[in-house]
PDB file of C-alpha atoms in Angstrom:
ATOM      1  CA  UNK A   1     119.154 116.155 114.296  1.00 96.00           C
ATOM      2  CA  UNK A   2     120.554 112.039 114.565  1.00 97.00           C
ATOM      3  CA  UNK A   3     123.106 110.437 116.197  1.00 98.00           C
ATOM      4  CA  UNK A   4     123.891 107.222 116.810  1.00 98.00           C
ATOM      5  CA  UNK A   5     127.063 106.185 118.503  1.00 98.00           C
ATOM      6  CA  UNK A   6     129.013 104.002 121.359  1.00 98.00           C
ATOM      7  CA  UNK A   7     129.570 106.851 123.773  1.00 98.00           C
ATOM      8  CA  UNK A   8     126.725 108.270 126.334  1.00 98.00           C
ATOM      9  CA  UNK A   9     124.943 111.534 125.472  1.00 98.00           C
ATOM     10  CA  UNK A  10     124.284 114.765 129.118  1.00 98.00           C
ATOM     11  CA  UNK A  11     120.341 114.495 128.952  1.00 96.00           C
ATOM     12  CA  UNK A  12     120.430 118.217 130.501  1.00 96.00           C
ATOM     13  CA  UNK A  13     123.031 119.649 127.958  1.00 97.00           C
ATOM     14  CA  UNK A  14     121.201 117.689 124.523  1.00 98.00           C
ATOM     15  CA  UNK A  15     118.091 118.542 125.424  1.00 97.00           C
ATOM     16  CA  UNK A  16     119.060 122.539 126.593  1.00 97.00           C
ATOM     17  CA  UNK A  17     120.497 122.625 122.759  1.00 96.00           C
ATOM     18  CA  UNK A  18     116.574 122.343 121.169  1.00 96.00           C
ATOM     19  CA  UNK A  19     115.958 126.177 122.371  1.00 95.00           C
ATOM     20  CA  UNK A  20     119.316 127.661 122.930  1.00 94.00           C
ATOM     21  CA  UNK A  21     118.562 130.974 121.067  1.00 93.00           C
ATOM     22  CA  UNK A  22     115.970 129.852 119.927  1.00 94.00           C
ATOM     23  CA  UNK A  23     113.016 132.544 122.039  1.00 94.00           C
ATOM     24  CA  UNK A  24     110.364 131.677 119.923  1.00 96.00           C
ATOM     25  CA  UNK A  25     110.189 128.345 120.859  1.00 97.00           C
ATOM     26  CA  UNK A  26     107.770 127.728 123.760  1.00 97.00           C
ATOM     27  CA  UNK A  27     108.190 123.901 125.476  1.00 97.00           C
ATOM     28  CA  UNK A  28     110.369 121.081 124.965  1.00 98.00           C
ATOM     29  CA  UNK A  29     109.899 116.914 125.568  1.00 98.00           C
ATOM     30  CA  UNK A  30     111.786 114.600 126.170  1.00 98.00           C
ATOM     31  CA  UNK A  31     111.443 110.897 126.153  1.00 98.00           C
ATOM     32  CA  UNK A  32     114.725 108.953 127.405  1.00 98.00           C
ATOM     33  CA  UNK A  33     115.128 104.993 127.418  1.00 98.00           C
ATOM     34  CA  UNK A  34     116.816 102.817 130.322  1.00 97.00           C
ATOM     35  CA  UNK A  35     118.634  99.251 129.949  1.00 97.00           C
ATOM     36  CA  UNK A  36     116.023  97.747 132.654  1.00 94.00           C
ATOM     37  CA  UNK A  37     117.910  95.964 135.358  1.00 94.00           C
ATOM     38  CA  UNK A  38     114.964  92.648 134.661  1.00 90.00           C
ATOM     39  CA  UNK A  39     113.546  91.124 132.883  1.00 86.00           C
ATOM     40  CA  UNK A  40     109.515  89.499 133.665  1.00 85.00           C
ATOM     41  CA  UNK A  41     111.489  87.742 136.608  1.00 88.00           C
ATOM     42  CA  UNK A  42     114.931  87.065 136.148  1.00 91.00           C
ATOM     43  CA  UNK A  43     117.971  89.801 137.537  1.00 95.00           C
ATOM     44  CA  UNK A  44     120.120  91.385 133.405  1.00 95.00           C
ATOM     45  CA  UNK A  45     123.565  91.212 134.093  1.00 96.00           C
ATOM     46  CA  UNK A  46     123.778  93.093 129.986  1.00 97.00           C
ATOM     47  CA  UNK A  47     122.376  94.789 127.111  1.00 97.00           C
ATOM     48  CA  UNK A  48     124.251  94.750 123.895  1.00 98.00           C
ATOM     49  CA  UNK A  49     122.949  96.574 120.464  1.00 98.00           C
ATOM     50  CA  UNK A  50     123.115  95.509 117.010  1.00 98.00           C
ATOM     51  CA  UNK A  51     122.045  97.749 114.257  1.00 98.00           C
ATOM     52  CA  UNK A  52     122.281  98.538 110.935  1.00 98.00           C
ATOM     53  CA  UNK A  53     125.319 100.780 109.656  1.00 98.00           C
ATOM     54  CA  UNK A  54     123.933 103.297 107.457  1.00 97.00           C
ATOM     55  CA  UNK A  55     119.938 102.372 107.073  1.00 98.00           C
ATOM     56  CA  UNK A  56     120.277 103.709 110.554  1.00 98.00           C
ATOM     57  CA  UNK A  57     120.644 106.814 110.421  1.00 98.00           C
ATOM     58  CA  UNK A  58     118.081 106.775 107.187  1.00 98.00           C
ATOM     59  CA  UNK A  59     115.396 105.125 109.208  1.00 97.00           C
ATOM     60  CA  UNK A  60     115.747 107.633 111.522  1.00 98.00           C
ATOM     61  CA  UNK A  61     116.010 110.878 109.869  1.00 98.00           C
ATOM     62  CA  UNK A  62     113.077 109.573 107.266  1.00 97.00           C
ATOM     63  CA  UNK A  63     110.878 109.446 110.838  1.00 97.00           C
ATOM     64  CA  UNK A  64     112.312 112.188 112.163  1.00 98.00           C
ATOM     65  CA  UNK A  65     111.404 114.326 108.743  1.00 98.00           C
ATOM     66  CA  UNK A  66     107.567 112.778 108.983  1.00 97.00           C
ATOM     67  CA  UNK A  67     107.517 113.959 112.912  1.00 98.00           C
ATOM     68  CA  UNK A  68     107.614 118.072 111.085  1.00 98.00           C
ATOM     69  CA  UNK A  69     105.783 117.251 108.304  1.00 98.00           C
ATOM     70  CA  UNK A  70     103.314 116.356 110.825  1.00 98.00           C
ATOM     71  CA  UNK A  71     103.938 118.764 113.612  1.00 98.00           C
ATOM     72  CA  UNK A  72     105.193 122.511 113.878  1.00 98.00           C
ATOM     73  CA  UNK A  73     108.212 121.973 115.144  1.00 98.00           C
ATOM     74  CA  UNK A  74     111.158 124.174 115.592  1.00 97.00           C
ATOM     75  CA  UNK A  75     113.864 121.223 116.042  1.00 97.00           C
ATOM     76  CA  UNK A  76     113.416 117.378 117.094  1.00 98.00           C
ATOM     77  CA  UNK A  77     116.378 115.657 118.488  1.00 98.00           C
ATOM     78  CA  UNK A  78     117.485 111.955 118.324  1.00 98.00           C
ATOM     79  CA  UNK A  79     120.670 109.834 119.913  1.00 98.00           C
ATOM     80  CA  UNK A  80     120.295 105.830 120.318  1.00 98.00           C
ATOM     81  CA  UNK A  81     123.384 104.339 121.522  1.00 98.00           C
ATOM     82  CA  UNK A  82     124.480 101.086 120.988  1.00 98.00           C
ATOM     83  CA  UNK A  83     127.067  97.936 121.508  1.00 98.00           C
ATOM     84  CA  UNK A  84     127.434  96.458 125.487  1.00 98.00           C
ATOM     85  CA  UNK A  85     125.482  98.491 127.631  1.00 98.00           C
ATOM     86  CA  UNK A  86     124.036  97.618 132.063  1.00 98.00           C
ATOM     87  CA  UNK A  87     121.145  98.250 133.029  1.00 97.00           C
ATOM     88  CA  UNK A  88     120.477 101.656 134.396  1.00 97.00           C
ATOM     89  CA  UNK A  89     122.285 102.452 131.021  1.00 98.00           C
ATOM     90  CA  UNK A  90     120.932 105.383 128.749  1.00 98.00           C
ATOM     91  CA  UNK A  91     119.957 103.594 125.693  1.00 98.00           C
ATOM     92  CA  UNK A  92     117.924 106.266 123.248  1.00 98.00           C
ATOM     93  CA  UNK A  93     116.642 110.012 123.674  1.00 98.00           C
ATOM     94  CA  UNK A  94     113.865 111.951 121.865  1.00 98.00           C
ATOM     95  CA  UNK A  95     113.106 115.258 122.425  1.00 98.00           C
ATOM     96  CA  UNK A  96     110.795 117.903 120.418  1.00 98.00           C
ATOM     97  CA  UNK A  97     111.178 121.184 120.878  1.00 98.00           C
ATOM     98  CA  UNK A  98     108.161 123.853 119.848  1.00 98.00           C
ATOM     99  CA  UNK A  99     105.709 127.089 119.987  1.00 97.00           C
ATOM    100  CA  UNK A 100     103.568 125.247 121.821  1.00 96.00           C
ATOM    101  CA  UNK A 101     102.921 122.052 124.267  1.00 97.00           C
ATOM    102  CA  UNK A 102     100.605 119.842 122.415  1.00 97.00           C
ATOM    103  CA  UNK A 103     103.100 119.511 119.260  1.00 98.00           C
ATOM    104  CA  UNK A 104     106.252 118.854 121.676  1.00 98.00           C
ATOM    105  CA  UNK A 105     104.280 115.999 123.393  1.00 98.00           C
ATOM    106  CA  UNK A 106     103.159 114.648 120.708  1.00 98.00           C
ATOM    107  CA  UNK A 107     106.028 114.487 117.900  1.00 98.00           C
ATOM    108  CA  UNK A 108     107.910 113.244 121.282  1.00 98.00           C
ATOM    109  CA  UNK A 109     105.598 109.885 121.631  1.00 98.00           C
ATOM    110  CA  UNK A 110     105.118 109.575 117.911  1.00 98.00           C
ATOM    111  CA  UNK A 111     109.208 109.366 117.706  1.00 98.00           C
ATOM    112  CA  UNK A 112     109.820 107.001 119.798  1.00 98.00           C
ATOM    113  CA  UNK A 113     107.433 105.037 118.884  1.00 97.00           C
ATOM    114  CA  UNK A 114     107.853 104.628 115.519  1.00 96.00           C
ATOM    115  CA  UNK A 115     111.741 104.284 116.305  1.00 97.00           C
ATOM    116  CA  UNK A 116     110.607 101.315 117.723  1.00 97.00           C
ATOM    117  CA  UNK A 117     109.469  99.769 115.286  1.00 95.00           C
ATOM    118  CA  UNK A 118     110.716 100.216 112.370  1.00 96.00           C
ATOM    119  CA  UNK A 119     114.940 101.973 112.605  1.00 98.00           C
ATOM    120  CA  UNK A 120     117.176  98.695 112.051  1.00 98.00           C
ATOM    121  CA  UNK A 121     118.287  98.030 115.271  1.00 98.00           C
ATOM    122  CA  UNK A 122     118.241  94.535 118.233  1.00 98.00           C
ATOM    123  CA  UNK A 123     118.837  94.346 121.694  1.00 98.00           C
ATOM    124  CA  UNK A 124     120.950  91.150 122.890  1.00 98.00           C
ATOM    125  CA  UNK A 125     119.871  90.830 126.838  1.00 97.00           C
ATOM    126  CA  UNK A 126     122.025  89.065 129.654  1.00 96.00           C
ATOM    127  CA  UNK A 127     120.557  86.571 131.899  1.00 94.00           C
ATOM    128  CA  UNK A 128     122.081  84.081 134.191  1.00 90.00           C
ATOM    129  CA  UNK A 129     125.530  83.711 132.481  1.00 90.00           C
ATOM    130  CA  UNK A 130     123.604  83.145 128.993  1.00 94.00           C
ATOM    131  CA  UNK A 131     122.311  85.506 126.057  1.00 96.00           C
ATOM    132  CA  UNK A 132     119.358  85.535 124.112  1.00 96.00           C
ATOM    133  CA  UNK A 133     117.542  87.972 121.299  1.00 97.00           C
ATOM    134  CA  UNK A 134     114.852  90.389 122.767  1.00 95.00           C
ATOM    135  CA  UNK A 135     111.444  89.503 120.543  1.00 94.00           C
ATOM    136  CA  UNK A 136     109.852  92.432 119.277  1.00 92.00           C
ATOM    137  CA  UNK A 137     106.757  93.618 121.389  1.00 91.00           C
ATOM    138  CA  UNK A 138     103.272  93.417 119.764  1.00 90.00           C
ATOM    139  CA  UNK A 139     102.710  96.281 121.925  1.00 91.00           C
ATOM    140  CA  UNK A 140     104.945  98.358 120.626  1.00 92.00           C
ATOM    141  CA  UNK A 141     103.364  98.052 116.990  1.00 91.00           C
ATOM    142  CA  UNK A 142     100.545  99.093 118.483  1.00 91.00           C
ATOM    143  CA  UNK A 143     101.715 102.110 119.837  1.00 91.00           C
ATOM    144  CA  UNK A 144     103.346 102.799 116.588  1.00 93.00           C
ATOM    145  CA  UNK A 145     100.220 102.311 114.517  1.00 92.00           C
ATOM    146  CA  UNK A 146      98.163 104.759 116.600  1.00 92.00           C
ATOM    147  CA  UNK A 147      99.948 106.584 114.592  1.00 93.00           C
ATOM    148  CA  UNK A 148      98.940 105.815 111.464  1.00 90.00           C
ATOM    149  CA  UNK A 149     100.943 106.027 107.613  1.00 80.00           C
ATOM    150  CA  UNK A 150     103.218 103.022 108.354  1.00 71.00           C
ATOM    151  CA  UNK A 151     104.118  99.363 108.912  1.00 66.00           C
ATOM    152  CA  UNK A 152     106.933  99.588 110.710  1.00 80.00           C
ATOM    153  CA  UNK A 153     109.724  97.034 109.751  1.00 86.00           C
ATOM    154  CA  UNK A 154     106.930  94.837 108.234  1.00 75.00           C
ATOM    155  CA  UNK A 155     105.783  94.641 103.953  1.00 52.00           C
ATOM    156  CA  UNK A 156     105.174  97.793 103.078  1.00 49.00           C
TER     157      UNK A 156
ATOM    158  CA  UNK B   1     124.516  91.445  94.772  1.00 96.00           C
ATOM    159  CA  UNK B   2     125.749  92.214  98.796  1.00 98.00           C
ATOM    160  CA  UNK B   3     123.362  90.696 101.632  1.00 98.00           C
ATOM    161  CA  UNK B   4     124.226  90.941 105.110  1.00 98.00           C
ATOM    162  CA  UNK B   5     121.704  88.765 108.087  1.00 98.00           C
ATOM    163  CA  UNK B   6     122.115  90.349 111.994  1.00 98.00           C
ATOM    164  CA  UNK B   7     121.495  89.144 114.941  1.00 98.00           C
ATOM    165  CA  UNK B   8     119.862  85.687 114.752  1.00 98.00           C
ATOM    166  CA  UNK B   9     119.688  85.127 111.345  1.00 98.00           C
ATOM    167  CA  UNK B  10     122.880  85.982 111.691  1.00 98.00           C
ATOM    168  CA  UNK B  11     123.739  83.741 113.817  1.00 98.00           C
ATOM    169  CA  UNK B  12     122.338  80.956 112.498  1.00 98.00           C
ATOM    170  CA  UNK B  13     123.018  81.546 108.502  1.00 98.00           C
ATOM    171  CA  UNK B  14     126.501  82.175 110.345  1.00 97.00           C
ATOM    172  CA  UNK B  15     127.956  84.525 108.028  1.00 97.00           C
ATOM    173  CA  UNK B  16     127.459  87.840 108.529  1.00 98.00           C
ATOM    174  CA  UNK B  17     127.917  89.659 104.489  1.00 98.00           C
ATOM    175  CA  UNK B  18     128.634  87.689 101.132  1.00 97.00           C
ATOM    176  CA  UNK B  19     128.155  89.070  97.893  1.00 97.00           C
ATOM    177  CA  UNK B  20     127.301  87.392  94.699  1.00 94.00           C
ATOM    178  CA  UNK B  21     125.945  87.235  90.966  1.00 96.00           C
ATOM    179  CA  UNK B  22     121.814  87.679  91.568  1.00 95.00           C
ATOM    180  CA  UNK B  23     121.419  84.264  91.154  1.00 94.00           C
ATOM    181  CA  UNK B  24     119.054  82.439  87.484  1.00 93.00           C
ATOM    182  CA  UNK B  25     115.609  82.801  88.448  1.00 94.00           C
ATOM    183  CA  UNK B  26     115.864  84.505  91.504  1.00 97.00           C
ATOM    184  CA  UNK B  27     113.085  87.657  90.772  1.00 97.00           C
ATOM    185  CA  UNK B  28     112.605  88.730  94.719  1.00 98.00           C
ATOM    186  CA  UNK B  29     113.152  88.211  97.437  1.00 97.00           C
ATOM    187  CA  UNK B  30     110.988  85.059  98.144  1.00 97.00           C
ATOM    188  CA  UNK B  31     112.874  83.387  95.054  1.00 97.00           C
ATOM    189  CA  UNK B  32     116.133  84.848  97.033  1.00 98.00           C
ATOM    190  CA  UNK B  33     114.572  83.251 100.678  1.00 97.00           C
ATOM    191  CA  UNK B  34     114.071  80.095  98.754  1.00 96.00           C
ATOM    192  CA  UNK B  35     117.625  79.763  96.675  1.00 97.00           C
ATOM    193  CA  UNK B  36     119.478  81.034 100.083  1.00 97.00           C
ATOM    194  CA  UNK B  37     118.313  77.660 102.260  1.00 96.00           C
ATOM    195  CA  UNK B  38     119.139  75.373  99.527  1.00 95.00           C
ATOM    196  CA  UNK B  39     122.459  76.605 101.141  1.00 94.00           C
ATOM    197  CA  UNK B  40     122.815  74.705 104.110  1.00 95.00           C
ATOM    198  CA  UNK B  41     121.029  73.820 107.789  1.00 97.00           C
ATOM    199  CA  UNK B  42     121.804  77.525 108.638  1.00 97.00           C
ATOM    200  CA  UNK B  43     120.340  78.966 106.526  1.00 98.00           C
ATOM    201  CA  UNK B  44     117.449  76.743 106.241  1.00 97.00           C
ATOM    202  CA  UNK B  45     116.472  77.640 109.867  1.00 97.00           C
ATOM    203  CA  UNK B  46     117.207  80.937 109.781  1.00 98.00           C
ATOM    204  CA  UNK B  47     113.943  81.044 107.368  1.00 97.00           C
ATOM    205  CA  UNK B  48     112.398  78.367 108.479  1.00 96.00           C
ATOM    206  CA  UNK B  49     109.518  80.750 109.819  1.00 94.00           C
ATOM    207  CA  UNK B  50     109.381  83.377 107.186  1.00 87.00           C
ATOM    208  CA  UNK B  51     106.920  85.405 109.166  1.00 89.00           C
ATOM    209  CA  UNK B  52     110.313  85.835 111.376  1.00 93.00           C
ATOM    210  CA  UNK B  53     111.913  86.801 109.217  1.00 97.00           C
ATOM    211  CA  UNK B  54     112.449  90.967 108.219  1.00 97.00           C
ATOM    212  CA  UNK B  55     113.438  92.101 104.709  1.00 98.00           C
ATOM    213  CA  UNK B  56     115.028  95.240 103.522  1.00 98.00           C
ATOM    214  CA  UNK B  57     116.387  96.324 100.391  1.00 98.00           C
ATOM    215  CA  UNK B  58     118.317  98.884  99.567  1.00 98.00           C
ATOM    216  CA  UNK B  59     117.787  99.734 103.440  1.00 98.00           C
ATOM    217  CA  UNK B  60     114.385 100.282 103.360  1.00 97.00           C
ATOM    218  CA  UNK B  61     111.588  97.722 104.526  1.00 96.00           C
ATOM    219  CA  UNK B  62     110.046  95.751 101.800  1.00 97.00           C
ATOM    220  CA  UNK B  63     107.498  92.652 101.937  1.00 96.00           C
ATOM    221  CA  UNK B  64     108.612  89.313 100.268  1.00 95.00           C
ATOM    222  CA  UNK B  65     107.221  89.622  96.810  1.00 96.00           C
ATOM    223  CA  UNK B  66     109.753  92.747  96.365  1.00 97.00           C
ATOM    224  CA  UNK B  67     111.294  92.111  93.001  1.00 98.00           C
ATOM    225  CA  UNK B  68     115.641  92.394  93.248  1.00 98.00           C
ATOM    226  CA  UNK B  69     117.590  94.013  90.762  1.00 97.00           C
ATOM    227  CA  UNK B  70     121.592  93.003  90.040  1.00 95.00           C
ATOM    228  CA  UNK B  71     123.214  95.158  92.882  1.00 96.00           C
ATOM    229  CA  UNK B  72     120.695  95.288  95.558  1.00 98.00           C
ATOM    230  CA  UNK B  73     121.954  95.176  99.040  1.00 98.00           C
ATOM    231  CA  UNK B  74     119.830  93.042 100.641  1.00 98.00           C
ATOM    232  CA  UNK B  75     119.053  92.167 104.333  1.00 98.00           C
ATOM    233  CA  UNK B  76     117.635  90.085 106.096  1.00 98.00           C
ATOM    234  CA  UNK B  77     116.619  90.823 110.759  1.00 98.00           C
ATOM    235  CA  UNK B  78     114.598  89.561 112.807  1.00 98.00           C
ATOM    236  CA  UNK B  79     112.088  92.302 113.742  1.00 97.00           C
ATOM    237  CA  UNK B  80     113.667  95.042 115.678  1.00 97.00           C
ATOM    238  CA  UNK B  81     113.869  95.865 119.328  1.00 97.00           C
ATOM    239  CA  UNK B  82     115.687  98.974 119.361  1.00 96.00           C
ATOM    240  CA  UNK B  83     114.904 102.060 121.874  1.00 95.00           C
TER     241      UNK B  83
END
């Protein structure tokens, strides 16, 4: 399931849904991304996430479908927030449930790695009264590349 | 065609979205970028370093050699930074 929203989410409720009523699930693995209070040695006062409505949902659904094609998963969930967020707030939740833990761990890592390089979101950081767009990190490209099969947001 | 700009590409062009007929000779994304650069200083600044701008056509990531058709939705944006 995919959700793109401004409002916060309840971690426990969302993760519980991946196994509720399904006793064949042996494990659920989840990752939550948060707004950090520092960027380098600078204090962040807020972060605003912009996205591309329509393409975002399409990209996330594609990433989710790819995870299901690669691992024997019972269910997956991607929730991504947009709008203005403060340090400590949740930005993203990805989770995967499976009969066995290996698939759940791998799929969870895959979901966030591909999301970071393919889903059309952009972060605007506010620090010291100034706003600046966050640069993409080459370490994110490296993390996504180890799963193969896609050129991120670059030419494919 | 519909052209959409996001993040600093939008700020530099000064435009969020615009619609116009596909100009003659603008057959691929690279040609469209060249054509847009002729529209003013903001566009020239936005596309000054083409390696910094990503493109999606009809909501799929593509390269600058992607062929364009009438009615395409083309989006220009910086490398993505979600998650």
